[in-house]
Amino acid sequence: GTGEFPDVIWELDYRDVAGHHTDMAARAASAEFEAIRAGMRQLIRRFERPLYEVHGAASAVFASPQRAKHVTLDWVYCTPEATSDVLAAMATHLSVSGSDRGRLLRLITTGDLPQVFWQHEGSDDAELPAWPEAVLRQAHAVERTAWTVQAKA
């Protein structure tokens, strides 16, 4: 990747925030894991474990891939105060445009990360929405990245 975007993304699903905290505590309690983490930090430019929650009904179920697939992420950088309005505008636009096959996610931890992102699976870039002015005027930036996802062998 280039710029602010990651080269690798791992997605972990937790039932709730408590599940995330339990996972973090287990890793912190492992001397072996901490030694590996210290070594990895020398090899990477940035590592984070932010928490995002799925917003509203736009929550497609993504099957485990048996072959490579295309995933697009639209990152929306806005202030925390504008997040609810941005989410509402995006959800409305996706519903009206018929492009609601995907998930809107909202950042629930602090940091300089996108407050919102839209995760969409598909194979055709032509079906991706252009965001309306109601989203764009409240965002510092809206940036799209495309990924090829491969199942672990």
GROMACS .gro file of N, CA and C in nm:
model
  459
    1GLY      N    1   0.081  -0.119   0.000
    1GLY     CA    2   0.000   0.000   0.000
    1GLY      C    3   0.085   0.125   0.000
    2THR      N    4   0.022   0.236  -0.019
    2THR     CA    5   0.090   0.364  -0.018
    2THR      C    6   0.018   0.458   0.077
    3GLY      N    7   0.084   0.565   0.111
    3GLY     CA    8   0.020   0.669   0.192
    3GLY      C    9  -0.028   0.618   0.326
    4GLU      N   10  -0.149   0.651   0.358
    4GLU     CA   11  -0.208   0.617   0.486
    4GLU      C   12  -0.271   0.479   0.491
    5PHE      N   13  -0.285   0.416   0.376
    5PHE     CA   14  -0.357   0.290   0.372
    5PHE      C   15  -0.268   0.173   0.409
    6PRO      N   16  -0.324   0.074   0.473
    6PRO     CA   17  -0.245  -0.043   0.514
    6PRO      C   18  -0.212  -0.133   0.395
    7ASP      N   19  -0.107  -0.211   0.414
    7ASP     CA   20  -0.072  -0.313   0.317
    7ASP      C   21  -0.149  -0.441   0.345
    8VAL      N   22  -0.183  -0.461   0.471
    8VAL     CA   23  -0.254  -0.581   0.515
    8VAL      C   24  -0.361  -0.541   0.615
    9ILE      N   25  -0.476  -0.605   0.605
    9ILE     CA   26  -0.583  -0.585   0.703
    9ILE      C   27  -0.629  -0.722   0.750
   10TRP      N   28  -0.635  -0.741   0.880
   10TRP     CA   29  -0.697  -0.859   0.937
   10TRP      C   30  -0.828  -0.814   0.999
   11GLU      N   31  -0.933  -0.887   0.971
   11GLU     CA   32  -1.062  -0.854   1.029
   11GLU      C   33  -1.098  -0.961   1.130
   12LEU      N   34  -1.125  -0.919   1.252
   12LEU     CA   35  -1.168  -1.008   1.359
   12LEU      C   36  -1.305  -0.964   1.406
   13ASP      N   37  -1.396  -1.056   1.416
   13ASP     CA   38  -1.530  -1.024   1.464
   13ASP      C   39  -1.545  -1.068   1.609
   14TYR      N   40  -1.598  -0.980   1.690
   14TYR     CA   41  -1.628  -1.009   1.830
   14TYR      C   42  -1.776  -0.986   1.853
   15ARG      N   43  -1.833  -1.062   1.944
   15ARG     CA   44  -1.975  -1.043   1.977
   15ARG      C   45  -1.999  -0.905   2.037
   16ASP      N   46  -1.901  -0.859   2.116
   16ASP     CA   47  -1.915  -0.731   2.184
   16ASP      C   48  -1.777  -0.679   2.222
   17VAL      N   49  -1.773  -0.561   2.281
   17VAL     CA   50  -1.646  -0.499   2.320
   17VAL      C   51  -1.576  -0.582   2.427
   18ALA      N   52  -1.652  -0.645   2.514
   18ALA     CA   53  -1.592  -0.728   2.619
   18ALA      C   54  -1.512  -0.843   2.557
   19GLY      N   55  -1.559  -0.899   2.447
   19GLY     CA   56  -1.485  -1.004   2.378
   19GLY      C   57  -1.351  -0.955   2.327
   20HIS      N   58  -1.350  -0.833   2.277
   20HIS     CA   59  -1.224  -0.772   2.232
   20HIS      C   60  -1.128  -0.755   2.349
   21HIS      N   61  -1.179  -0.706   2.462
   21HIS     CA   62  -1.094  -0.686   2.579
   21HIS      C   63  -1.038  -0.818   2.632
   22THR      N   64  -1.119  -0.923   2.628
   22THR     CA   65  -1.072  -1.055   2.669
   22THR      C   66  -0.959  -1.103   2.580
   23ASP      N   67  -0.974  -1.083   2.450
   23ASP     CA   68  -0.871  -1.120   2.354
   23ASP      C   69  -0.742  -1.042   2.380
   24MET      N   70  -0.753  -0.912   2.401
   24MET     CA   71  -0.636  -0.828   2.428
   24MET      C   72  -0.565  -0.873   2.556
   25ALA      N   73  -0.641  -0.906   2.660
   25ALA     CA   74  -0.581  -0.949   2.787
   25ALA      C   75  -0.508  -1.083   2.771
   26ALA      N   76  -0.565  -1.175   2.694
   26ALA     CA   77  -0.500  -1.304   2.672
   26ALA      C   78  -0.367  -1.286   2.599
   27ARG      N   79  -0.365  -1.198   2.502
   27ARG     CA   80  -0.241  -1.174   2.428
   27ARG      C   81  -0.137  -1.105   2.516
   28ALA      N   82  -0.180  -1.009   2.596
   28ALA     CA   83  -0.088  -0.938   2.684
   28ALA      C   84  -0.029  -1.031   2.790
   29ALA      N   85  -0.105  -1.133   2.830
   29ALA     CA   86  -0.058  -1.227   2.933
   29ALA      C   87   0.039  -1.331   2.877
   30SER      N   88   0.056  -1.335   2.747
   30SER     CA   89   0.143  -1.434   2.684
   30SER      C   90   0.280  -1.374   2.656
   31ALA      N   91   0.382  -1.420   2.730
   31ALA     CA   92   0.518  -1.371   2.708
   31ALA      C   93   0.565  -1.404   2.566
   32GLU      N   94   0.527  -1.520   2.515
   32GLU     CA   95   0.566  -1.560   2.380
   32GLU      C   96   0.505  -1.465   2.276
   33PHE      N   97   0.377  -1.433   2.293
   33PHE     CA   98   0.311  -1.342   2.199
   33PHE      C   99   0.374  -1.203   2.206
   34GLU      N  100   0.401  -1.155   2.326
   34GLU     CA  101   0.461  -1.023   2.343
   34GLU      C  102   0.599  -1.016   2.277
   35ALA      N  103   0.678  -1.123   2.285
   35ALA     CA  104   0.809  -1.125   2.220
   35ALA      C  105   0.794  -1.118   2.068
   36ILE      N  106   0.698  -1.189   2.014
   36ILE     CA  107   0.673  -1.185   1.870
   36ILE      C  108   0.625  -1.046   1.830
   37ARG      N  109   0.535  -0.988   1.909
   37ARG     CA  110   0.484  -0.853   1.880
   37ARG      C  111   0.598  -0.751   1.879
   38ALA      N  112   0.691  -0.761   1.973
   38ALA     CA  113   0.803  -0.668   1.978
   38ALA      C  114   0.888  -0.680   1.852
   39GLY      N  115   0.911  -0.800   1.805
   39GLY     CA  116   0.985  -0.820   1.681
   39GLY      C  117   0.911  -0.767   1.560
   40MET      N  118   0.782  -0.788   1.555
   40MET     CA  119   0.702  -0.742   1.442
   40MET      C  120   0.697  -0.590   1.434
   41ARG      N  121   0.697  -0.524   1.547
   41ARG     CA  122   0.692  -0.376   1.547
   41ARG      C  123   0.814  -0.315   1.480
   42GLN      N  124   0.922  -0.389   1.472
   42GLN     CA  125   1.041  -0.340   1.402
   42GLN      C  126   1.027  -0.354   1.251
   43LEU      N  127   0.931  -0.435   1.206
   43LEU     CA  128   0.914  -0.463   1.065
   43LEU      C  129   0.799  -0.387   1.000
   44ILE      N  130   0.717  -0.323   1.080
   44ILE     CA  131   0.598  -0.257   1.026
   44ILE      C  132   0.599  -0.109   1.059
   45ARG      N  133   0.523  -0.032   0.981
   45ARG     CA  134   0.519   0.112   1.007
   45ARG      C  135   0.405   0.151   1.099
   46ARG      N  136   0.303   0.068   1.109
   46ARG     CA  137   0.189   0.103   1.194
   46ARG      C  138   0.108  -0.023   1.221
   47PHE      N  139   0.065  -0.038   1.345
   47PHE     CA  140  -0.021  -0.150   1.382
   47PHE      C  141  -0.123  -0.100   1.482
   48GLU      N  142  -0.249  -0.130   1.455
   48GLU     CA  143  -0.356  -0.087   1.544
   48GLU      C  144  -0.464  -0.193   1.551
   49ARG      N  145  -0.541  -0.187   1.655
   49ARG     CA  146  -0.657  -0.275   1.668
   49ARG      C  147  -0.779  -0.192   1.703
   50PRO      N  148  -0.824  -0.108   1.609
   50PRO     CA  149  -0.941  -0.025   1.638
   50PRO      C  150  -1.067  -0.110   1.642
   51LEU      N  151  -1.167  -0.056   1.706
   51LEU     CA  152  -1.297  -0.123   1.711
   51LEU      C  153  -1.396  -0.046   1.626
   52TYR      N  154  -1.460  -0.118   1.536
   52TYR     CA  155  -1.568  -0.064   1.455
   52TYR      C  156  -1.692  -0.147   1.484
   53GLU      N  157  -1.807  -0.082   1.484
   53GLU     CA  158  -1.932  -0.156   1.498
   53GLU      C  159  -2.010  -0.142   1.369
   54VAL      N  160  -2.083  -0.249   1.335
   54VAL     CA  161  -2.166  -0.247   1.216
   54VAL      C  162  -2.282  -0.153   1.242
   55HIS      N  163  -2.309  -0.066   1.146
   55HIS     CA  164  -2.414   0.034   1.159
   55HIS      C  165  -2.541  -0.013   1.089
   56GLY      N  166  -2.652  -0.011   1.160
   56GLY     CA  167  -2.783  -0.034   1.102
   56GLY      C  168  -2.801  -0.167   1.033
   57ALA      N  169  -2.893  -0.168   0.939
   57ALA     CA  170  -2.932  -0.291   0.871
   57ALA      C  171  -2.840  -0.324   0.754
   58ALA      N  172  -2.750  -0.234   0.717
   58ALA     CA  173  -2.661  -0.259   0.604
   58ALA      C  174  -2.547  -0.349   0.648
   59SER      N  175  -2.580  -0.474   0.676
   59SER     CA  176  -2.477  -0.567   0.725
   59SER      C  177  -2.484  -0.697   0.647
   60ALA      N  178  -2.423  -0.697   0.531
   60ALA     CA  179  -2.419  -0.817   0.449
   60ALA      C  180  -2.338  -0.924   0.521
   61VAL      N  181  -2.375  -1.047   0.501
   61VAL     CA  182  -2.297  -1.158   0.554
   61VAL      C  183  -2.199  -1.199   0.446
   62PHE      N  184  -2.070  -1.193   0.479
   62PHE     CA  185  -1.968  -1.229   0.383
   62PHE      C  186  -1.928  -1.373   0.407
   63ALA      N  187  -1.945  -1.456   0.305
   63ALA     CA  188  -1.908  -1.596   0.317
   63ALA      C  189  -1.756  -1.609   0.311
   64SER      N  190  -1.705  -1.716   0.369
   64SER     CA  191  -1.562  -1.743   0.357
   64SER      C  192  -1.531  -1.772   0.211
   65PRO      N  193  -1.433  -1.703   0.157
   65PRO     CA  194  -1.404  -1.721   0.014
   65PRO      C  195  -1.340  -1.855  -0.015
   66GLN      N  196  -1.387  -1.919  -0.118
   66GLN     CA  197  -1.323  -2.041  -0.167
   66GLN      C  198  -1.226  -2.006  -0.278
   67ARG      N  199  -1.237  -1.884  -0.329
   67ARG     CA  200  -1.147  -1.834  -0.433
   67ARG      C  201  -1.129  -1.685  -0.407
   68ALA      N  202  -1.039  -1.625  -0.480
   68ALA     CA  203  -1.014  -1.482  -0.462
   68ALA      C  204  -1.141  -1.404  -0.492
   69LYS      N  205  -1.160  -1.295  -0.420
   69LYS     CA  206  -1.273  -1.206  -0.445
   69LYS      C  207  -1.226  -1.062  -0.427
   70HIS      N  208  -1.308  -0.971  -0.471
   70HIS     CA  209  -1.276  -0.830  -0.469
   70HIS      C  210  -1.351  -0.764  -0.354
   71VAL      N  211  -1.281  -0.690  -0.272
   71VAL     CA  212  -1.343  -0.615  -0.162
   71VAL      C  213  -1.300  -0.469  -0.177
   72THR      N  214  -1.396  -0.381  -0.169
   72THR     CA  215  -1.369  -0.238  -0.176
   72THR      C  216  -1.402  -0.177  -0.040
   73LEU      N  217  -1.314  -0.090   0.006
   73LEU     CA  218  -1.336  -0.017   0.130
   73LEU      C  219  -1.337   0.132   0.098
   74ASP      N  220  -1.444   0.200   0.134
   74ASP     CA  221  -1.453   0.345   0.122
   74ASP      C  222  -1.432   0.403   0.261
   75TRP      N  223  -1.321   0.471   0.281
   75TRP     CA  224  -1.283   0.528   0.409
   75TRP      C  225  -1.332   0.672   0.416
   76VAL      N  226  -1.407   0.706   0.519
   76VAL     CA  227  -1.461   0.841   0.534
   76VAL      C  228  -1.399   0.904   0.659
   77TYR      N  229  -1.317   1.005   0.633
   77TYR     CA  230  -1.253   1.080   0.742
   77TYR      C  231  -1.339   1.202   0.772
   78CYS      N  232  -1.395   1.205   0.891
   78CYS     CA  233  -1.477   1.318   0.935
   78CYS      C  234  -1.457   1.335   1.084
   79THR      N  235  -1.513   1.440   1.139
   79THR     CA  236  -1.504   1.459   1.284
   79THR      C  237  -1.599   1.362   1.353
   80PRO      N  238  -1.569   1.326   1.477
   80PRO     CA  239  -1.661   1.240   1.550
   80PRO      C  240  -1.802   1.301   1.559
   81GLU      N  241  -1.809   1.433   1.567
   81GLU     CA  242  -1.939   1.501   1.577
   81GLU      C  243  -2.022   1.485   1.449
   82ALA      N  244  -1.957   1.469   1.336
   82ALA     CA  245  -2.029   1.457   1.208
   82ALA      C  246  -2.062   1.312   1.173
   83THR      N  247  -2.013   1.218   1.250
   83THR     CA  248  -2.025   1.076   1.215
   83THR      C  249  -2.170   1.031   1.198
   84SER      N  250  -2.257   1.067   1.289
   84SER     CA  251  -2.397   1.022   1.279
   84SER      C  252  -2.464   1.073   1.152
   85ASP      N  253  -2.438   1.200   1.119
   85ASP     CA  254  -2.497   1.256   0.997
   85ASP      C  255  -2.439   1.190   0.872
   86VAL      N  256  -2.308   1.164   0.873
   86VAL     CA  257  -2.245   1.096   0.759
   86VAL      C  258  -2.303   0.956   0.742
   87LEU      N  259  -2.315   0.882   0.851
   87LEU     CA  260  -2.373   0.747   0.843
   87LEU      C  261  -2.515   0.750   0.789
   88ALA      N  262  -2.595   0.843   0.837
   88ALA     CA  263  -2.734   0.853   0.790
   88ALA      C  264  -2.738   0.884   0.640
   89ALA      N  265  -2.654   0.978   0.595
   89ALA     CA  266  -2.652   1.014   0.453
   89ALA      C  267  -2.604   0.896   0.367
   90MET      N  268  -2.504   0.823   0.415
   90MET     CA  269  -2.454   0.708   0.340
   90MET      C  270  -2.559   0.598   0.334
   91ALA      N  271  -2.622   0.568   0.447
   91ALA     CA  272  -2.724   0.462   0.449
   91ALA      C  273  -2.840   0.496   0.357
   92THR      N  274  -2.885   0.621   0.359
   92THR     CA  275  -2.994   0.664   0.271
   92THR      C  276  -2.953   0.651   0.125
   93HIS      N  277  -2.834   0.699   0.093
   93HIS     CA  278  -2.786   0.692  -0.045
   93HIS      C  279  -2.774   0.547  -0.093
   94LEU      N  280  -2.720   0.460  -0.010
   94LEU     CA  281  -2.705   0.320  -0.048
   94LEU      C  282  -2.841   0.254  -0.071
   95SER      N  283  -2.936   0.285   0.015
   95SER     CA  284  -3.070   0.228   0.002
   95SER      C  285  -3.140   0.276  -0.124
   96VAL      N  286  -3.134   0.405  -0.149
   96VAL     CA  287  -3.200   0.464  -0.266
   96VAL      C  288  -3.134   0.418  -0.396
   97SER      N  289  -3.002   0.406  -0.395
   97SER     CA  290  -2.929   0.370  -0.518
   97SER      C  291  -2.930   0.220  -0.543
   98GLY      N  292  -2.976   0.142  -0.446
   98GLY     CA  293  -2.975  -0.003  -0.462
   98GLY      C  294  -2.838  -0.065  -0.445
   99SER      N  295  -2.745   0.011  -0.388
   99SER     CA  296  -2.608  -0.037  -0.368
   99SER      C  297  -2.582  -0.078  -0.224
  100ASP      N  298  -2.686  -0.122  -0.154
  100ASP     CA  299  -2.670  -0.148  -0.011
  100ASP      C  300  -2.614  -0.287   0.020
  101ARG      N  301  -2.555  -0.355  -0.078
  101ARG     CA  302  -2.489  -0.482  -0.051
  101ARG      C  303  -2.351  -0.454   0.008
  102GLY      N  304  -2.345  -0.445   0.135
  102GLY     CA  305  -2.219  -0.416   0.202
  102GLY      C  306  -2.246  -0.383   0.348
  103ARG      N  307  -2.142  -0.338   0.414
  103ARG     CA  308  -2.156  -0.303   0.555
  103ARG      C  309  -2.101  -0.164   0.580
  104LEU      N  310  -2.178  -0.084   0.651
  104LEU     CA  311  -2.130   0.044   0.701
  104LEU      C  312  -2.078   0.019   0.842
  105LEU      N  313  -1.959   0.066   0.870
  105LEU     CA  314  -1.899   0.048   1.001
  105LEU      C  315  -1.858   0.182   1.060
  106ARG      N  316  -1.877   0.194   1.191
  106ARG     CA  317  -1.849   0.318   1.264
  106ARG      C  318  -1.740   0.292   1.367
  107LEU      N  319  -1.639   0.380   1.371
  107LEU     CA  320  -1.530   0.369   1.467
  107LEU      C  321  -1.584   0.395   1.608
  108ILE      N  322  -1.554   0.305   1.702
  108ILE     CA  323  -1.600   0.326   1.840
  108ILE      C  324  -1.483   0.344   1.936
  109THR      N  325  -1.360   0.342   1.884
  109THR     CA  326  -1.243   0.377   1.964
  109THR      C  327  -1.189   0.510   1.912
  110THR      N  328  -1.100   0.570   1.986
  110THR     CA  329  -1.045   0.699   1.943
  110THR      C  330  -0.922   0.678   1.857
  111GLY      N  331  -0.890   0.778   1.779
  111GLY     CA  332  -0.770   0.771   1.697
  111GLY      C  333  -0.787   0.854   1.571
  112ASP      N  334  -0.682   0.859   1.492
  112ASP     CA  335  -0.683   0.938   1.370
  112ASP      C  336  -0.723   0.852   1.249
  113LEU      N  337  -0.809   0.760   1.272
  113LEU     CA  338  -0.857   0.667   1.169
  113LEU      C  339  -0.988   0.718   1.110
  114PRO      N  340  -1.030   0.659   0.998
  114PRO     CA  341  -1.160   0.698   0.943
  114PRO      C  342  -1.270   0.671   1.045
  115GLN      N  343  -1.361   0.765   1.059
  115GLN     CA  344  -1.473   0.747   1.151
  115GLN      C  345  -1.573   0.645   1.097
  116VAL      N  346  -1.579   0.633   0.964
  116VAL     CA  347  -1.677   0.547   0.898
  116VAL      C  348  -1.607   0.479   0.781
  117PHE      N  349  -1.646   0.353   0.755
  117PHE     CA  350  -1.609   0.297   0.627
  117PHE      C  351  -1.718   0.203   0.578
  118TRP      N  352  -1.722   0.190   0.447
  118TRP     CA  353  -1.819   0.102   0.380
  118TRP      C  354  -1.741  -0.011   0.318
  119GLN      N  355  -1.777  -0.134   0.354
  119GLN     CA  356  -1.712  -0.254   0.304
  119GLN      C  357  -1.807  -0.319   0.204
  120HIS      N  358  -1.758  -0.339   0.083
  120HIS     CA  359  -1.841  -0.393  -0.024
  120HIS      C  360  -1.767  -0.506  -0.096
  121GLU      N  361  -1.834  -0.618  -0.114
  121GLU     CA  362  -1.778  -0.729  -0.191
  121GLU      C  363  -1.839  -0.729  -0.329
  122GLY      N  364  -1.760  -0.763  -0.426
  122GLY     CA  365  -1.812  -0.774  -0.561
  122GLY      C  366  -1.700  -0.792  -0.660
  123SER      N  367  -1.736  -0.789  -0.785
  123SER     CA  368  -1.635  -0.805  -0.889
  123SER      C  369  -1.641  -0.694  -0.992
  124ASP      N  370  -1.734  -0.600  -0.976
  124ASP     CA  371  -1.753  -0.497  -1.078
  124ASP      C  372  -1.748  -0.359  -1.016
  125ASP      N  373  -1.641  -0.284  -1.045
  125ASP     CA  374  -1.630  -0.148  -0.991
  125ASP      C  375  -1.742  -0.057  -1.036
  126ALA      N  376  -1.806  -0.089  -1.147
  126ALA     CA  377  -1.911  -0.003  -1.200
  126ALA      C  378  -2.030   0.007  -1.104
  127GLU      N  379  -2.048  -0.090  -1.017
  127GLU     CA  380  -2.162  -0.088  -0.926
  127GLU      C  381  -2.135  -0.007  -0.799
  128LEU      N  382  -2.016   0.048  -0.783
  128LEU     CA  383  -1.982   0.123  -0.663
  128LEU      C  384  -2.040   0.264  -0.670
  129PRO      N  385  -2.093   0.312  -0.558
  129PRO     CA  386  -2.158   0.443  -0.559
  129PRO      C  387  -2.061   0.559  -0.560
  130ALA      N  388  -2.105   0.669  -0.614
  130ALA     CA  389  -2.039   0.798  -0.594
  130ALA      C  390  -2.116   0.863  -0.479
  131TRP      N  391  -2.045   0.904  -0.376
  131TRP     CA  392  -2.113   0.954  -0.256
  131TRP      C  393  -2.173   1.091  -0.281
  132PRO      N  394  -2.293   1.116  -0.224
  132PRO     CA  395  -2.362   1.243  -0.247
  132PRO      C  396  -2.296   1.357  -0.169
  133GLU      N  397  -2.334   1.477  -0.205
  133GLU     CA  398  -2.282   1.597  -0.142
  133GLU      C  399  -2.304   1.596   0.009
  134ALA      N  400  -2.412   1.536   0.056
  134ALA     CA  401  -2.440   1.531   0.200
  134ALA      C  402  -2.330   1.457   0.276
  135VAL      N  403  -2.261   1.364   0.211
  135VAL     CA  404  -2.148   1.295   0.271
  135VAL      C  405  -2.020   1.378   0.251
  136LEU      N  406  -1.998   1.419   0.128
  136LEU     CA  407  -1.872   1.486   0.093
  136LEU      C  408  -1.849   1.617   0.167
  137ARG      N  409  -1.953   1.694   0.191
  137ARG     CA  410  -1.932   1.824   0.256
  137ARG      C  411  -1.897   1.809   0.405
  138GLN      N  412  -1.925   1.694   0.464
  138GLN     CA  413  -1.894   1.673   0.606
  138GLN      C  414  -1.765   1.595   0.628
  139ALA      N  415  -1.706   1.548   0.520
  139ALA     CA  416  -1.585   1.466   0.530
  139ALA      C  417  -1.460   1.547   0.497
  140HIS      N  418  -1.354   1.519   0.570
  140HIS     CA  419  -1.224   1.576   0.534
  140HIS      C  420  -1.174   1.509   0.407
  141ALA      N  421  -1.204   1.379   0.395
  141ALA     CA  422  -1.164   1.302   0.277
  141ALA      C  423  -1.249   1.176   0.270
  142VAL      N  424  -1.273   1.131   0.149
  142VAL     CA  425  -1.336   1.001   0.123
  142VAL      C  426  -1.244   0.931   0.024
  143GLU      N  427  -1.189   0.819   0.065
  143GLU     CA  428  -1.092   0.750  -0.019
  143GLU      C  429  -1.131   0.604  -0.034
  144ARG      N  430  -1.110   0.552  -0.152
  144ARG     CA  431  -1.149   0.414  -0.185
  144ARG      C  432  -1.024   0.329  -0.207
  145THR      N  433  -1.024   0.211  -0.147
  145THR     CA  434  -0.918   0.113  -0.173
  145THR      C  435  -0.983  -0.015  -0.219
  146ALA      N  436  -0.915  -0.088  -0.305
  146ALA     CA  437  -0.966  -0.215  -0.355
  146ALA      C  438  -0.866  -0.325  -0.318
  147TRP      N  439  -0.921  -0.437  -0.277
  147TRP     CA  440  -0.841  -0.549  -0.228
  147TRP      C  441  -0.882  -0.677  -0.297
  148THR      N  442  -0.787  -0.767  -0.312
  148THR     CA  443  -0.817  -0.903  -0.353
  148THR      C  444  -0.798  -0.989  -0.230
  149VAL      N  445  -0.900  -1.064  -0.194
  149VAL     CA  446  -0.898  -1.148  -0.075
  149VAL      C  447  -0.884  -1.292  -0.119
  150GLN      N  448  -0.793  -1.362  -0.055
  150GLN     CA  449  -0.773  -1.503  -0.087
  150GLN      C  450  -0.792  -1.586   0.038
  151ALA      N  451  -0.858  -1.699   0.021
  151ALA     CA  452  -0.879  -1.790   0.133
  151ALA      C  453  -0.746  -1.849   0.175
  152LYS      N  454  -0.731  -1.869   0.303
  152LYS     CA  455  -0.610  -1.933   0.355
  152LYS      C  456  -0.615  -2.080   0.314
  153ALA      N  457  -0.506  -2.127   0.261
  153ALA     CA  458  -0.501  -2.267   0.213
  153ALA      C  459  -0.499  -2.365   0.328
   0.00000   0.00000   0.00000
